[in-house]
Coordinates of C-alpha atoms in Angstrom, one line a residue:
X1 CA 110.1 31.6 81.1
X2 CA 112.0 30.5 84.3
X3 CA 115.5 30.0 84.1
X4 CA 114.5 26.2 84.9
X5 CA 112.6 26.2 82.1
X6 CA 115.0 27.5 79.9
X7 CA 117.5 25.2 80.8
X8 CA 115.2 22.2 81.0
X9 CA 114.2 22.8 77.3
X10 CA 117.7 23.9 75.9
X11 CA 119.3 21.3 74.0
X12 CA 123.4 20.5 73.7
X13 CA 125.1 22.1 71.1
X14 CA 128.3 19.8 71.9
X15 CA 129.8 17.6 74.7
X16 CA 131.3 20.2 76.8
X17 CA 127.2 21.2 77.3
X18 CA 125.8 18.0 77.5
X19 CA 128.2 17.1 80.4
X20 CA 127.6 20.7 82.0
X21 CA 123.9 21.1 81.6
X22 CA 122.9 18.4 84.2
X23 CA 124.5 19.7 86.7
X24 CA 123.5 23.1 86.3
X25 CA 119.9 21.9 86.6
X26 CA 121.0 20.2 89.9
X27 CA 122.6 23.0 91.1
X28 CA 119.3 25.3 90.2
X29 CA 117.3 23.0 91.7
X30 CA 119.0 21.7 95.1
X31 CA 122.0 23.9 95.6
X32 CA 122.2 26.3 98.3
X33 CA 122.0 30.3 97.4
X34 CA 122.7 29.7 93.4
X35 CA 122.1 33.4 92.8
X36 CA 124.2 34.5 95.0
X37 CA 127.7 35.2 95.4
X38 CA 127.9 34.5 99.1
X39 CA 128.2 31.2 97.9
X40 CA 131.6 31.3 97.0
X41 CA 132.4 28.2 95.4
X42 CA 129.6 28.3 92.7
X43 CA 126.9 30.4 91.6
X44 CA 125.0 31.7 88.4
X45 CA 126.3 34.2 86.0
X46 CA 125.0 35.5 82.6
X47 CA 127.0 36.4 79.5
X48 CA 125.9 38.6 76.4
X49 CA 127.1 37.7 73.2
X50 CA 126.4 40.7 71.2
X51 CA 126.7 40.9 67.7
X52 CA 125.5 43.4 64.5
X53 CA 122.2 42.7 62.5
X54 CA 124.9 41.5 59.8
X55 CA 126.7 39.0 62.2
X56 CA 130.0 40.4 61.0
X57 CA 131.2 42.2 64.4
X58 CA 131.0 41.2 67.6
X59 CA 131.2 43.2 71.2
X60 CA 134.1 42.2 73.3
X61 CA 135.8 44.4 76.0
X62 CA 139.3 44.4 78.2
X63 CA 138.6 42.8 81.4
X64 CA 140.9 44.2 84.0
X65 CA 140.4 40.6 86.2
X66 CA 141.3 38.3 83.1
X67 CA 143.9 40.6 81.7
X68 CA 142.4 39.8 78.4
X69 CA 139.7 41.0 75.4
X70 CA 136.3 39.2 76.5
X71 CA 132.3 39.3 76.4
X72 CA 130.5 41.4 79.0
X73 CA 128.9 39.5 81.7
X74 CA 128.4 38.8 85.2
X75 CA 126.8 37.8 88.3
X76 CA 123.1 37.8 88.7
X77 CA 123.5 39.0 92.4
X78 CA 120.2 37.8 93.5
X79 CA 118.5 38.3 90.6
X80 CA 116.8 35.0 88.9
X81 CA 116.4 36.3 85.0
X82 CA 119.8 35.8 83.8
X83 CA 118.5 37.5 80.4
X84 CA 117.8 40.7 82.7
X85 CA 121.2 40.2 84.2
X86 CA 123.3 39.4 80.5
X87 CA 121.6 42.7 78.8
X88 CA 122.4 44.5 82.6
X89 CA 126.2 43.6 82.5
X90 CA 126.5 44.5 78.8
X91 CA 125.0 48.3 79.3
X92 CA 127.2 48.6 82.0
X93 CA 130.6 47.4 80.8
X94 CA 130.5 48.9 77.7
X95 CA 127.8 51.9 77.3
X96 CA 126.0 49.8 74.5
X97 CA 122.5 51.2 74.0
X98 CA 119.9 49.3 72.0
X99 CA 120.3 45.8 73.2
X100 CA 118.0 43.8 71.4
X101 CA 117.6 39.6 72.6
X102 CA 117.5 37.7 69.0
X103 CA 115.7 35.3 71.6
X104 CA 114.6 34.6 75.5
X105 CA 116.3 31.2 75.1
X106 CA 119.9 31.0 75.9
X107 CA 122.6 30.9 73.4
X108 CA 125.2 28.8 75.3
X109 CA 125.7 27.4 78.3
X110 CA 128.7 26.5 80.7
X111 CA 130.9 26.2 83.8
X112 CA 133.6 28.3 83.9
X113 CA 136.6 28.0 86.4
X114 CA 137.8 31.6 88.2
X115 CA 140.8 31.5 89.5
X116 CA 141.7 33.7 93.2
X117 CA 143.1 36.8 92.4
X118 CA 142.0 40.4 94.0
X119 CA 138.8 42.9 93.4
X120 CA 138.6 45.8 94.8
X121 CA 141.3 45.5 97.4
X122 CA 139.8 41.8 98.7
X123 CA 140.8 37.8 97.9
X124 CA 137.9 36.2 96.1
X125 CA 138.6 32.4 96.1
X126 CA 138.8 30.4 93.4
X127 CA 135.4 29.3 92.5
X128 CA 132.7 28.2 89.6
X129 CA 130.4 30.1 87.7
X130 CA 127.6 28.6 86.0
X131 CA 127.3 31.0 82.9
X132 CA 124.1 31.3 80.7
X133 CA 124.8 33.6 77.5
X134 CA 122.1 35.2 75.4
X135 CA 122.8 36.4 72.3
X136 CA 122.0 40.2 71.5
X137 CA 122.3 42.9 68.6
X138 CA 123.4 46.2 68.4
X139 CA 123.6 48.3 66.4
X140 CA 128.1 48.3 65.7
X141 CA 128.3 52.3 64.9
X142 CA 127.7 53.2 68.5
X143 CA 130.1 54.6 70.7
X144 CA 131.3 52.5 73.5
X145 CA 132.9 53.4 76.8
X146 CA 135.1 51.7 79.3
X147 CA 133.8 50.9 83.0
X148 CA 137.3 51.4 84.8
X149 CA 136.4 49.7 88.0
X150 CA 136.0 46.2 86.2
X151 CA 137.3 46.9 82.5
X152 CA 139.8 49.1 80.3
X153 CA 138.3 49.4 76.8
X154 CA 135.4 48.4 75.4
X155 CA 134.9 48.1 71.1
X156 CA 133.5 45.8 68.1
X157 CA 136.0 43.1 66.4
X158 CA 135.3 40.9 63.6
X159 CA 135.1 37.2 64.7
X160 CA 137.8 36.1 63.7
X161 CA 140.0 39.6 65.2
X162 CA 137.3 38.8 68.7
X163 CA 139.4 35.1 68.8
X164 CA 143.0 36.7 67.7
X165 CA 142.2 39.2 70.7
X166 CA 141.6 36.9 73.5
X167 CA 144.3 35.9 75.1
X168 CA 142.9 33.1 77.0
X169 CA 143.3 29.9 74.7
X170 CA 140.7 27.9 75.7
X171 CA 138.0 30.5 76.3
X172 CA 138.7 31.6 72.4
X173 CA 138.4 28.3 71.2
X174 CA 136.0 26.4 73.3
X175 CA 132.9 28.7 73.8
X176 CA 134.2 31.9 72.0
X177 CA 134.4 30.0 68.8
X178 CA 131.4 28.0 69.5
X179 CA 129.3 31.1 70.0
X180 CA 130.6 32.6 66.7
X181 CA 129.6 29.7 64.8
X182 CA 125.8 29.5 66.8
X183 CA 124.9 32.9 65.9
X184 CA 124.8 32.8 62.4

């Protein structure tokens, strides 16, 4: 399934999607280089939600950009299967192994503001990215590892501990909260 068709059929879990779903689709459809960060005041991203058969833990790691406990994602870099992306990002930031999708349709979607701040010695502009999370499972006895260039620890939290954790107010309680309470 294409990522427009994905999107096309996903339906609103609240208003904060309802308002940002349309213009998603208009950015798939019309906007210049969406896959792309070249285009640096918008482009696609993926996230991976990942969570334990028993929904009781949940993956998050220390992003060295955001200075806080987060999910692994990021950008799809050319590549149009944000699903390949999501499960891409989470293997890499963390050393998961065993990523299973609980489904090829999207758990979540939203547009998230990035402030300008410095990666790897160079100013990225403040910009949007129009995230797509999947939801995945793991199996939480693993070991994890860091991935120092973007992050400093990696490890499973219980939901609630995943929301204590984040220092970033409204990502814990606008989609990290919604995403708890959509994968049960």
């Amino acid at each position: 399934m294409t990522l427009e068709e994905q999107l096309t059929a996903y339906r609103p879990f609240n208003e904060q999607e309802a308002r940002d779903l349309p213009l998603m689709l208009d950015f798939l459809r019309h906007g210049e280089r969406p896959f792309e960060r070249a285009n640096e005041t918008r482009h696609f991203t993926a996230s991976a939600w990942v969570t334990n058969a028993a929904r009781d833990r949940v993956l998050m790691i220390w992003h060295n950009v955001y200075r806080s406990w987060a999910w692994t994602g990021g950008h799809a870099d050319g590549e149009t299967d944000l699903l390949a992306v999501a499960r891409r990002e989470a293997e890499e930031e963390s050393g998961v192994k065993g990523l299973r999708p609980v489904s090829e349709a999207p758990l979540s979607v939203e547009i998230l503001t990035v402030d300008g701040h410095e990666k790897r010695g160079r100013y990225v502009p403040g910009h949007l990215h129009y995230n797509v999370t999947y939801l995945f499972e793991a199996d939480a006895a693993q070991a994890l590892r860091a991935k120092p260039d973007e992050n400093s620890g990696a490890g499973w939290f219980s939901p609630e501990e995943a929301l204590e954790a984040c220092s970033e107010p409204w990502m814990a309680e606008r989609i990290y909260r919604k995403l708890i309470y959509k994968m049960k």
